mmCIF file of C-alpha atoms and ligand atoms in Angstrom:
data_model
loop_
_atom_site.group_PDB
_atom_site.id
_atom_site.type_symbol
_atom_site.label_atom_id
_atom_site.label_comp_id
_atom_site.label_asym_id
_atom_site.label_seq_id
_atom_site.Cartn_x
_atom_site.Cartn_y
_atom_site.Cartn_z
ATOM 1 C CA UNK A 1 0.000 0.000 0.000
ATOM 2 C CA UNK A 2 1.195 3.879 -1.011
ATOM 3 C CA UNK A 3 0.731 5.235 2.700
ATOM 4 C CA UNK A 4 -0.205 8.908 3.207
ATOM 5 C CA UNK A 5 2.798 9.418 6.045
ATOM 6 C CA UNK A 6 2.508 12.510 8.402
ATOM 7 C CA UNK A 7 4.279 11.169 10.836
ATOM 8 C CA UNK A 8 7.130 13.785 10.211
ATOM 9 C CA UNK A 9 8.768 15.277 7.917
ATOM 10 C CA UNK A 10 11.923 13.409 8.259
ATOM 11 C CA UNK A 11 10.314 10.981 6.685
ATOM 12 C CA UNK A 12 11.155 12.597 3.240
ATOM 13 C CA UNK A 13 12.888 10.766 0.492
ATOM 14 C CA UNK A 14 15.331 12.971 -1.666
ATOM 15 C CA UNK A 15 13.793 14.401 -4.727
ATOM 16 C CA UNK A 16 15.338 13.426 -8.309
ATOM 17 C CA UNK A 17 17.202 16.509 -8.331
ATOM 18 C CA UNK A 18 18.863 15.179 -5.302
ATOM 19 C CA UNK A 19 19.704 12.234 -6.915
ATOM 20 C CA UNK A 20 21.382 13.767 -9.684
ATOM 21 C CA UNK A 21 23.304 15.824 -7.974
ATOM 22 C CA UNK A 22 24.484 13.043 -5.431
ATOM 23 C CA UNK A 23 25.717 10.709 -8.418
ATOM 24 C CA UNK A 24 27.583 13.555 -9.668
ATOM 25 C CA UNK A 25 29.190 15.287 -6.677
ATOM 26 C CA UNK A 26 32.589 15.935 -6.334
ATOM 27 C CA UNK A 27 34.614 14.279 -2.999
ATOM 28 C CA UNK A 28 37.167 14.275 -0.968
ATOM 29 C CA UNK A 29 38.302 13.434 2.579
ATOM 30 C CA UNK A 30 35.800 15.845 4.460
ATOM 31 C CA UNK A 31 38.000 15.237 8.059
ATOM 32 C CA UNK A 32 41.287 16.361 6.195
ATOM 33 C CA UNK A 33 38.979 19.404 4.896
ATOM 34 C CA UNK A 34 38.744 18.295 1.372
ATOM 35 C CA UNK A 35 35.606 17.631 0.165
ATOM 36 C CA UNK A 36 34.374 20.347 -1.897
ATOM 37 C CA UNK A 37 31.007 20.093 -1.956
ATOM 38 C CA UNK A 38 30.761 19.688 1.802
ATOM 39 C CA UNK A 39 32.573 23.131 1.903
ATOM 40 C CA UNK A 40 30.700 24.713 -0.376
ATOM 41 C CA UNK A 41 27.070 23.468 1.554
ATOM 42 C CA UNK A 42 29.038 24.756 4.809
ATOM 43 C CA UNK A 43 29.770 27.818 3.336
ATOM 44 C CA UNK A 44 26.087 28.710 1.592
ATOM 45 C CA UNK A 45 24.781 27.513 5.096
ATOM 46 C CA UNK A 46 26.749 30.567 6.879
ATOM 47 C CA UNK A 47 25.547 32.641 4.516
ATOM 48 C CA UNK A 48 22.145 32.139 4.551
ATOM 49 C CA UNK A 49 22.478 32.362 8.186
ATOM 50 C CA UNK A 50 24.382 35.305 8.729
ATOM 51 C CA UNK A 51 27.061 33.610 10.286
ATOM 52 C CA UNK A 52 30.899 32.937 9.420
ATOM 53 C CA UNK A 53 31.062 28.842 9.248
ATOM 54 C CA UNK A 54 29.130 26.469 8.760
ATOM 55 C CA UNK A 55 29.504 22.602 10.121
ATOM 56 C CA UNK A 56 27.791 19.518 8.302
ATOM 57 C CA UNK A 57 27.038 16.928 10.878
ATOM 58 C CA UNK A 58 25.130 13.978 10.534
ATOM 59 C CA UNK A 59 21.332 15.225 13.081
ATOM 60 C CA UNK A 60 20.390 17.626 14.579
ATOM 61 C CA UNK A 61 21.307 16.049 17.399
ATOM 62 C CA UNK A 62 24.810 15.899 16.552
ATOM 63 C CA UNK A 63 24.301 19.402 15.737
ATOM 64 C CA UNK A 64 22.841 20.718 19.129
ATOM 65 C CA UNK A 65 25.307 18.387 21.044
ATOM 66 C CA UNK A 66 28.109 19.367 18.841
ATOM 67 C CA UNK A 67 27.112 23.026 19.445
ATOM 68 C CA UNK A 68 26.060 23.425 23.296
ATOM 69 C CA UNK A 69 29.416 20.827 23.623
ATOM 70 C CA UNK A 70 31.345 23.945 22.185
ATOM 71 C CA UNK A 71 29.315 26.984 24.573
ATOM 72 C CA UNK A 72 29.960 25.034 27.201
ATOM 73 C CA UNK A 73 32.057 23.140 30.011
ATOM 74 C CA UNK A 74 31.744 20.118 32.135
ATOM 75 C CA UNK A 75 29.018 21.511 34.845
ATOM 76 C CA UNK A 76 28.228 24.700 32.987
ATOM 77 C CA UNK A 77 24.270 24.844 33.134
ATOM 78 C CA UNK A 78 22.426 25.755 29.835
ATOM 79 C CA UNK A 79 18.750 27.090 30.142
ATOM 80 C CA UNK A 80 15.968 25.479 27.969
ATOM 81 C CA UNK A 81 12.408 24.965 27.965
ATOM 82 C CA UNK A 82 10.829 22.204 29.549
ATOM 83 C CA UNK A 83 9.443 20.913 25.902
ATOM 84 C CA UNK A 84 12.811 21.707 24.266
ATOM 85 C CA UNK A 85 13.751 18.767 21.737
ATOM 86 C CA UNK A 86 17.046 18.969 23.334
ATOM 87 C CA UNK A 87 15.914 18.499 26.748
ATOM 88 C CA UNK A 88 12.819 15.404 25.948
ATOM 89 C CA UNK A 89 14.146 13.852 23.150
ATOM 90 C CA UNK A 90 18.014 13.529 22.538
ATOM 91 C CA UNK A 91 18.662 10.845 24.689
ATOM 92 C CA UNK A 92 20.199 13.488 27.376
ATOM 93 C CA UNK A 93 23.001 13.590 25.500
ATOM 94 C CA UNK A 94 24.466 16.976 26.139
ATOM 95 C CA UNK A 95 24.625 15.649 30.237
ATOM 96 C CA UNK A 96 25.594 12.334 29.548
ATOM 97 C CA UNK A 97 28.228 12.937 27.004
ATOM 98 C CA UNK A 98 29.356 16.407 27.981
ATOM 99 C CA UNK A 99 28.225 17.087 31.498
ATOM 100 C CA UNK A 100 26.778 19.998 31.216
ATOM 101 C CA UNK A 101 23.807 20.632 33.616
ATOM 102 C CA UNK A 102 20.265 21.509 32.316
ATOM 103 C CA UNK A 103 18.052 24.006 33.949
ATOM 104 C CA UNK A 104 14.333 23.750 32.472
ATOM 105 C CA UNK A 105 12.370 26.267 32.275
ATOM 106 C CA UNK A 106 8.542 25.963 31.404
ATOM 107 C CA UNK A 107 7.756 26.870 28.014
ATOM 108 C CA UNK A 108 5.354 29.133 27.307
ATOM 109 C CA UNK A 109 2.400 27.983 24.993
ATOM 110 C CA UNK A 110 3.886 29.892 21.954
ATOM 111 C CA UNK A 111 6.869 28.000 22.620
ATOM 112 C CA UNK A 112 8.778 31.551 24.006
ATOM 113 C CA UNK A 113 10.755 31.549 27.645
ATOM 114 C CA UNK A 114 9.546 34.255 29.957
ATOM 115 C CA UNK A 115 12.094 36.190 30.195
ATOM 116 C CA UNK A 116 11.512 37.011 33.602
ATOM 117 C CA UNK A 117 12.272 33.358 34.221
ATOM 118 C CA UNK A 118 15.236 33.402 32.491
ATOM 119 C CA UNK A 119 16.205 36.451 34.686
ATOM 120 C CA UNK A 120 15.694 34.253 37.947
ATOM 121 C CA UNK A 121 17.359 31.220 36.410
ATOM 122 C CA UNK A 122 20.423 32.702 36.493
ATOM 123 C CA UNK A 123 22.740 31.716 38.770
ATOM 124 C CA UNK A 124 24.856 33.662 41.253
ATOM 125 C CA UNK A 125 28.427 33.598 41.267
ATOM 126 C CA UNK A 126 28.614 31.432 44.128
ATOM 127 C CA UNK A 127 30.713 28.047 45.033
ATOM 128 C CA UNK A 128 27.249 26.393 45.360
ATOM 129 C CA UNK A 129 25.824 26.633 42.278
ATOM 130 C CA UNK A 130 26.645 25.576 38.641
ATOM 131 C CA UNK A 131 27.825 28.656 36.181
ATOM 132 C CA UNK A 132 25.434 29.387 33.682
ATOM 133 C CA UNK A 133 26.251 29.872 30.344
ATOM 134 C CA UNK A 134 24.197 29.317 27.395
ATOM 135 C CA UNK A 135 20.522 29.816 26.905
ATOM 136 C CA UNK A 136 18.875 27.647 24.021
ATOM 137 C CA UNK A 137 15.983 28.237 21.958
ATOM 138 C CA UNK A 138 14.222 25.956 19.660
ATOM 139 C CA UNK A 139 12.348 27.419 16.355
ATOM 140 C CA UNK A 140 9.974 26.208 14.781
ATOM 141 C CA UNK A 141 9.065 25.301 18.378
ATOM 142 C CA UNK A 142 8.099 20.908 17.811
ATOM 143 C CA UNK A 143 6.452 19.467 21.349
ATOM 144 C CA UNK A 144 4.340 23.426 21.615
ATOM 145 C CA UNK A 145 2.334 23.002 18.025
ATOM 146 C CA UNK A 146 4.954 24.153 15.465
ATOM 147 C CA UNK A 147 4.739 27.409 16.407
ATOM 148 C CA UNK A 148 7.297 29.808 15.460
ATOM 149 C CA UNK A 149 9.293 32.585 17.621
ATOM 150 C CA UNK A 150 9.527 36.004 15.967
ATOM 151 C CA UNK A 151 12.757 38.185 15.008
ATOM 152 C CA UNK A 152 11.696 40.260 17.946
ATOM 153 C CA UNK A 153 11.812 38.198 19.977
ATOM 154 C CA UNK A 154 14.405 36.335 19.461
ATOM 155 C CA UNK A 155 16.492 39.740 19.417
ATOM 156 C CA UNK A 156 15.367 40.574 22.919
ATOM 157 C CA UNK A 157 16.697 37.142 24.119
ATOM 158 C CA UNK A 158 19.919 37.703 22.620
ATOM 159 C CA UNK A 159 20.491 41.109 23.641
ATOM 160 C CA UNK A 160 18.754 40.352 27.084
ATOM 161 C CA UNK A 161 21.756 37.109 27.006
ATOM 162 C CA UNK A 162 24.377 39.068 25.779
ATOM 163 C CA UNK A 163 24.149 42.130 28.214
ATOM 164 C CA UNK A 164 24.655 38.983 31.030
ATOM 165 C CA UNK A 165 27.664 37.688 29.290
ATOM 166 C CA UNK A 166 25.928 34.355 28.121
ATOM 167 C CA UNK A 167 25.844 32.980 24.535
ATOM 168 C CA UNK A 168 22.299 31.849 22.782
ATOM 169 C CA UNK A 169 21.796 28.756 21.079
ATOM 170 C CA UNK A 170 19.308 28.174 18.389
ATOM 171 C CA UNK A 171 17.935 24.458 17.787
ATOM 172 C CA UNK A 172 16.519 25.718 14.567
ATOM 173 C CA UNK A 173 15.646 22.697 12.873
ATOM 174 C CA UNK A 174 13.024 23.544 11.159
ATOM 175 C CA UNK A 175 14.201 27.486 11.050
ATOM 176 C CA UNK A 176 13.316 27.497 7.299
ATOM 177 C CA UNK A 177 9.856 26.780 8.029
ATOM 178 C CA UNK A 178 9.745 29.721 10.652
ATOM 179 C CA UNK A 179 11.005 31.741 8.290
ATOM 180 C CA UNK A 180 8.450 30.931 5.037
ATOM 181 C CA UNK A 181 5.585 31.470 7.654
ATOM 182 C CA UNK A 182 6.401 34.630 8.466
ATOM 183 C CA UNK A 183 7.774 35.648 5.103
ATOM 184 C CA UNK A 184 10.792 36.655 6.670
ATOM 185 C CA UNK A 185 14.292 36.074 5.319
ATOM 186 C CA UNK A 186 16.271 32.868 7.730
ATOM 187 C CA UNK A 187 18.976 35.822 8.819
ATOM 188 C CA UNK A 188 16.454 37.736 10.780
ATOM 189 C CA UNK A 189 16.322 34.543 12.618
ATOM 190 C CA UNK A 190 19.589 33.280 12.812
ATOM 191 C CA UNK A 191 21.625 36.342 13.027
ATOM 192 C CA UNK A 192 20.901 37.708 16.462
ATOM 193 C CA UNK A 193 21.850 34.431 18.585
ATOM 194 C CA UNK A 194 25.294 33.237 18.377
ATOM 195 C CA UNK A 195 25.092 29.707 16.649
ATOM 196 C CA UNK A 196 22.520 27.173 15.016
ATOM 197 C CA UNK A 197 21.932 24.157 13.990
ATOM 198 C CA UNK A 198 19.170 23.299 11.347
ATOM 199 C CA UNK A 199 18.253 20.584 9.692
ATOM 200 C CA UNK A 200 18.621 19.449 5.917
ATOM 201 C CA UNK A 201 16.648 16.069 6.154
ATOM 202 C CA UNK A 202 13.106 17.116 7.212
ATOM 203 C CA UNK A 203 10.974 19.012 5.320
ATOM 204 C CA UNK A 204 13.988 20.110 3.240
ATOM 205 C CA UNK A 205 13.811 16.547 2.118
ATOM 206 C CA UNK A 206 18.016 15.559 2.085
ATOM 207 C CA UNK A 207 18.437 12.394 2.909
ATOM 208 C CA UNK A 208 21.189 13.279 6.112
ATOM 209 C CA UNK A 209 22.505 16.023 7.515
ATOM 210 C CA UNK A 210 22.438 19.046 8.941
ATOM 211 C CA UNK A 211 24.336 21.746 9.807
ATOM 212 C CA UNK A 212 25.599 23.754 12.731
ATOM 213 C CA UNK A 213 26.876 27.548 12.188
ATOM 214 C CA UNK A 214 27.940 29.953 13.906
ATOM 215 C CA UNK A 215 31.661 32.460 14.198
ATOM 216 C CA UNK A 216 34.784 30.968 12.916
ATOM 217 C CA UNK A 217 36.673 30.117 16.323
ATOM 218 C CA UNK A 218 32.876 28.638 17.643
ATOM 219 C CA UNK A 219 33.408 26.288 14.705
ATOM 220 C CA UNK A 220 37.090 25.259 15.085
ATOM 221 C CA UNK A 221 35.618 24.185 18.526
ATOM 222 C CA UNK A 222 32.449 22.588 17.316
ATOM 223 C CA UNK A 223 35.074 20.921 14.546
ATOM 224 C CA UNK A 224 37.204 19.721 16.852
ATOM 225 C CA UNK A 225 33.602 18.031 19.104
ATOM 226 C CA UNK A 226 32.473 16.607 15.966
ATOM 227 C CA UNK A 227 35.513 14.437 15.784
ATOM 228 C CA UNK A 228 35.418 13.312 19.781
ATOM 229 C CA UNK A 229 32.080 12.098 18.881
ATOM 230 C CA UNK A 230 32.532 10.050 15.771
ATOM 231 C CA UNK A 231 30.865 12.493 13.506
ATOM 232 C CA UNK A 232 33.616 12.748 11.113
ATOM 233 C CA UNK A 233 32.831 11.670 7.889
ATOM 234 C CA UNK A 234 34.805 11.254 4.996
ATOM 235 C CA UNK A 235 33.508 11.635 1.124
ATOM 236 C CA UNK A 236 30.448 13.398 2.947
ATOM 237 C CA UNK A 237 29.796 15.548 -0.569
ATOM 238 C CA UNK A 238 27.606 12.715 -1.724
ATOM 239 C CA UNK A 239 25.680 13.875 1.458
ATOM 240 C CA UNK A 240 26.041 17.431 1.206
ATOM 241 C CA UNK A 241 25.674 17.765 -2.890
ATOM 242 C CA UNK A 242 21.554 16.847 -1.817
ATOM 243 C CA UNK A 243 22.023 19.458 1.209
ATOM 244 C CA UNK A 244 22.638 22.042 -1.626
ATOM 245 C CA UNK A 245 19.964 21.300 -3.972
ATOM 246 C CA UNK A 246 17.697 21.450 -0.149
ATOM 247 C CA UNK A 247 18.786 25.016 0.442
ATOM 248 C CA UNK A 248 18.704 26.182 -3.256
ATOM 249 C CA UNK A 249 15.458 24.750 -4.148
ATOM 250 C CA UNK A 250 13.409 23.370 -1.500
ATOM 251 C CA UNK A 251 13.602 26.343 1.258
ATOM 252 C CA UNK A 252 10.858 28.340 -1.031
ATOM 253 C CA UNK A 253 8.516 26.289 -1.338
ATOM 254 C CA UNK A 254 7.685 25.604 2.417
ATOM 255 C CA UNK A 255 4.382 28.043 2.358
ATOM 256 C CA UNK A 256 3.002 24.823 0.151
ATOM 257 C CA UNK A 257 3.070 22.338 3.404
ATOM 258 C CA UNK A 258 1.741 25.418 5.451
ATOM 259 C CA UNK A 259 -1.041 26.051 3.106
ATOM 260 C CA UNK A 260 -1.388 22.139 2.856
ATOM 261 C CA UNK A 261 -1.195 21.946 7.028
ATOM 262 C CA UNK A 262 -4.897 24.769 7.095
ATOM 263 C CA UNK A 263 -6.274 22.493 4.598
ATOM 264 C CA UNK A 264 -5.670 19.329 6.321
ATOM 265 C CA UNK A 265 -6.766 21.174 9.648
ATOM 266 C CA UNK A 266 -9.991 22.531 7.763
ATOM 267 C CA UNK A 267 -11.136 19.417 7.025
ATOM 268 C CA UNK A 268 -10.303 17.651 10.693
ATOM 269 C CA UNK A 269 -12.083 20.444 12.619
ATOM 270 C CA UNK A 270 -15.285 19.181 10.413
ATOM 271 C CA UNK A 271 -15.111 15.411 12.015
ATOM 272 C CA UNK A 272 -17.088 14.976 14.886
ATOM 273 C CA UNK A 273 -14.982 13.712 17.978
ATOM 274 C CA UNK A 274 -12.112 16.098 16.402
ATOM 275 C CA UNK A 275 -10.471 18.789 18.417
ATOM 276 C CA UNK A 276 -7.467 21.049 16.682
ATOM 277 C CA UNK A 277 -4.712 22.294 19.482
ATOM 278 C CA UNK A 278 -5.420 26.104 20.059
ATOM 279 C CA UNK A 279 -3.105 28.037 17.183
ATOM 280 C CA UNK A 280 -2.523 24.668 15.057
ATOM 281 C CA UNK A 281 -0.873 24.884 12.639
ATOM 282 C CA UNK A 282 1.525 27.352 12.519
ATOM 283 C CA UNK A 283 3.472 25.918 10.222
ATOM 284 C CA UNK A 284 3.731 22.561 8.719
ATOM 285 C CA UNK A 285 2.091 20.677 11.825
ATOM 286 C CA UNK A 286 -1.267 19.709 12.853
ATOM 287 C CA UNK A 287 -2.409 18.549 16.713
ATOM 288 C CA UNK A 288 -5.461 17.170 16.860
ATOM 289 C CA UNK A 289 -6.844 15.794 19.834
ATOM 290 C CA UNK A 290 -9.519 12.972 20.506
ATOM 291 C CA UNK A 291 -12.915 14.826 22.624
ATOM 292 C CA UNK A 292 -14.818 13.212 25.390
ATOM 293 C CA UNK A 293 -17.529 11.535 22.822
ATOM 294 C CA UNK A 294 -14.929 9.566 21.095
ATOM 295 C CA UNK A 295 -15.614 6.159 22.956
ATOM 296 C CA UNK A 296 -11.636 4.627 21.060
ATOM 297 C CA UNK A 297 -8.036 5.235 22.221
ATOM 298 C CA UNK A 298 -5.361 6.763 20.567
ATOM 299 C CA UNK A 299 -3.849 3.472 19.743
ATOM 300 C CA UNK A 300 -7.076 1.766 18.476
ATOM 301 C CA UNK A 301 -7.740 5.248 16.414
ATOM 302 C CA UNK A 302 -3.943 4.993 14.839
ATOM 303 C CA UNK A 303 -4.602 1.555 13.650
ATOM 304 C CA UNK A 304 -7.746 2.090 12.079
ATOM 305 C CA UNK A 305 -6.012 5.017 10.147
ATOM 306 C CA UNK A 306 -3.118 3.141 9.115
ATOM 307 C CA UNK A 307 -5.466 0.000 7.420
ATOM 308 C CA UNK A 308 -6.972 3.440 5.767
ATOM 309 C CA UNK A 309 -3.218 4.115 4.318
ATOM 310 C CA UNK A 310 -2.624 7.375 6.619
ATOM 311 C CA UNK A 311 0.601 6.887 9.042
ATOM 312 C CA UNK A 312 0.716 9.786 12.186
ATOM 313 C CA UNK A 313 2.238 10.330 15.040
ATOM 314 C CA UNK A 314 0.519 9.838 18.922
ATOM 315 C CA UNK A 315 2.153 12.696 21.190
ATOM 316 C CA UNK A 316 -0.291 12.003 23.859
ATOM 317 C CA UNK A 317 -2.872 10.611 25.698
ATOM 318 C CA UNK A 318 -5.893 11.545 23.058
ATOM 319 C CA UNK A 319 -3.521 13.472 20.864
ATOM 320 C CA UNK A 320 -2.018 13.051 16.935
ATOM 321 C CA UNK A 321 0.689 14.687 15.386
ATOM 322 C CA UNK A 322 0.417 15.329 11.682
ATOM 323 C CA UNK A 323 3.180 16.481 9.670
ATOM 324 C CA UNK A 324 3.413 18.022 6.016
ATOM 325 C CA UNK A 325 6.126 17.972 3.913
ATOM 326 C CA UNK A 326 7.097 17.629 -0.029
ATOM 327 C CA UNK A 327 5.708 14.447 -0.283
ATOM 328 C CA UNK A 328 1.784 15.225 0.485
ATOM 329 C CA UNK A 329 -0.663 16.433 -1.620
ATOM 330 C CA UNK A 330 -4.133 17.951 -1.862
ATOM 331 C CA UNK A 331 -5.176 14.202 -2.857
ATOM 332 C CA UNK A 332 -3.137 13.238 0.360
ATOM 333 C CA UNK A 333 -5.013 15.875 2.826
ATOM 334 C CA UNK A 334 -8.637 14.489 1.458
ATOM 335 C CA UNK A 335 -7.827 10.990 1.952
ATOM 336 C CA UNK A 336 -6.096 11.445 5.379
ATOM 337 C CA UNK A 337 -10.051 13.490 6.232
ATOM 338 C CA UNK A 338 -11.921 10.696 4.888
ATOM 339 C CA UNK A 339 -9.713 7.929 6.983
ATOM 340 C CA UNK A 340 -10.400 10.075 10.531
ATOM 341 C CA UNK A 341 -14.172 10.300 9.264
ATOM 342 C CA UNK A 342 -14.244 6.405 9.702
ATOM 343 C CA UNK A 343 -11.732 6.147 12.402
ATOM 344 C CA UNK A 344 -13.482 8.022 15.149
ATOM 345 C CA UNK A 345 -16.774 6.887 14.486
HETATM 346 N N1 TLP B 401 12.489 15.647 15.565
HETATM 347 C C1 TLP B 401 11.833 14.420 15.175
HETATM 348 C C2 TLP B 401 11.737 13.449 16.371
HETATM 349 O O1 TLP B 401 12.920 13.319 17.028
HETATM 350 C C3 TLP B 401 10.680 13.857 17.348
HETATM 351 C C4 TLP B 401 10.473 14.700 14.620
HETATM 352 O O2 TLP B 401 9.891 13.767 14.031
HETATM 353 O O3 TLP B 401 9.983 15.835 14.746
HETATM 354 N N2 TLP B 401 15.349 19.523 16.976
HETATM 355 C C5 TLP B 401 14.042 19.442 16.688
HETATM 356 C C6 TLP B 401 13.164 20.608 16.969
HETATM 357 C C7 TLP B 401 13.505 18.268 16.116
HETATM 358 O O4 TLP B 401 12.204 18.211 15.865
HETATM 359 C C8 TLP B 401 14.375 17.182 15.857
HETATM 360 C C9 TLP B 401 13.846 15.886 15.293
HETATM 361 C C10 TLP B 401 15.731 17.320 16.168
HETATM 362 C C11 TLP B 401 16.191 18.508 16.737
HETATM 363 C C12 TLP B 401 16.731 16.198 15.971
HETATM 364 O O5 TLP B 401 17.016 15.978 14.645
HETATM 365 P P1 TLP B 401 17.632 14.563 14.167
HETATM 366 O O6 TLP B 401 16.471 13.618 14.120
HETATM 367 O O7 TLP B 401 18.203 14.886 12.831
HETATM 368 O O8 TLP B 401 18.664 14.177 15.142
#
């Protein structure tokens, strides 16, 4: 069966453009600096983020370890949100690998930090306490809707972080998607915090990779991390050549999955038993919830969809996650409709 799959948008196969440009890329030995395509995606990655290098890792994982690795020591404390991707879902990497503490902060339901919170989270220069270095922010925000942060605000963080000597991270994985849905350029984004990662391989639709960027020396560092933790890769162009045709050609077409996300959300909030998450979507995700009169759980719901064809995520007790992306179309949204229809009833 030909599933319709919203359950991310790293589910994405490259496109034949991608392909092509894979069979045909140019290598060389990426650790010894080499490969020119993976320096060329590294350098129209700073670019288009404002910043002076770019790093192609392998996740965004890599890239958020990789990059709060290089803000920070062993027992330096970084301030997130409580529904940060970094915090819930990267196997607790940056404390297990680089012992750095977390302090979590609840998110607010745009997906902001108070930054009045922030303000108290900071720690006092005292033998007691961990020193605090690094806040992170995550944009398009996942586990809060989708939702995106604004240039404003993510200038007030940074100035509000720089005027207290601490750097900003961005875990902008889905930046690009911020960015169409505001109908901003990615710099307004990028350029006021101090490095970010984002990600090639989700709604971009590379097959791997992503990339961290940020000022020269933060690089050498990051460089340097990438290495410690096996990320060095070797004829990596065949990678990056499809991270190339992703930032050339895919980043402007993103308004299509957020146009494609109001359809799809359109048509759920017409299904009895069907409640959309306050604000959804944003950008290219829907949360919908199961209401009171729906007698099924999540689980039994899910199946019933997928023997329909549609694949989604469960993020919670009564609640879906659907995800747009390149590979969905208007065909996709109606039958995905027509399978909750019969699945709630
Ligand atoms: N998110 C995935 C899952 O891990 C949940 C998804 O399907 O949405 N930051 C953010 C905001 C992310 O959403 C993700 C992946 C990552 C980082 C990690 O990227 P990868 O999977 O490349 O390590």
């Amino acid at each position: 069966m030909d599933y319709i799959d919203l359950r991310s948008d790293t589910i994405t196969k490259p496109t034949p453009e991608m392909r092509e440009a894979m069979a045909k890329a140019e290598v060389g030995d990426d650790v010894y600096g080499e490969d020119p395509t993976v320096n060329r995606l590294q350098e129209l990655a700073a670019e288009m983020t404002g910043k002076e290098a770019g790093l192609f890792v392998a996740s965004g994982t890599m890239g958020n370890l990789a990059g709060i690795l290089a803000h920070c020591g062993r027992g330096d404390e970084v301030i997130l949100g409580n529904k940060a991707h970094t915090f819930l879902f990267e196997a607790g990497g940056i404390s297990a690998l680089g012992g750095v503490h977390s302090c979590q902060l609840p998110n607010q339901p745009d997906g902001s930090l108070a930054l009045e919170d922030v303000e108290a989270a900071i720690r006092p220069d005292d033998p007691h306490d961990p020193v605090t270095r690094l806040i992170c922010l995550e944009n398009t925000h996942n586990r809060c809707g989708g939702v995106y942060q604004t240039p404003e605000y993510t200038r007030r963080v940074a100035e509000f972080a720089h005027a207290r000597g601490l750097a900003v991270h961005l875990d902008g994985a889905r930046v690009f998607n911020a960015a169409a849905a505001q109908g901003i350029d990615v710099k307004e984004l990028t350029a006021p915090v101090d490095s970010v990662t984002f990600c090639l391989s989700k709604g971009l639709c590379a097959p791997v990779g992503s990339v961290l960027c940020g000022s020269k020396e933060f690089i050498k560092k990051a460089h340097r991390l990438r290495k410690m933790l096996g990320g060095g890769m070797r004829q990596a162009g065949i990678l990056a050549a499809a991270g190339i045709v992703a930032l050339e050609t895919m980043t402007v077409r993103l308004a299509e999955d957020h146009a494609r996300a109001r359809k799809l959300a359109d048509g759920l909030k017409q299904v009895p038993g069907l409640v959309l998450q306050a604000g959804s979507p944003a950008t290219n995700m829907v949360f919908v919830s199961l209401d009171a009169s729906v007698p099924h759980s999540v689980e039994f719901v899910r199946t019933r969809l997928e023997e329909r064809g549609v694949l989604l995520g469960v993020t919670g007790a009564r609640q879906f996650r659907l995800v747009l992306h390149y590979w969905i179309d208007d065909a996709g949204v109606e039958q995905a409709v027509a399978a909750f229809r019969e699945a709630v009833r």
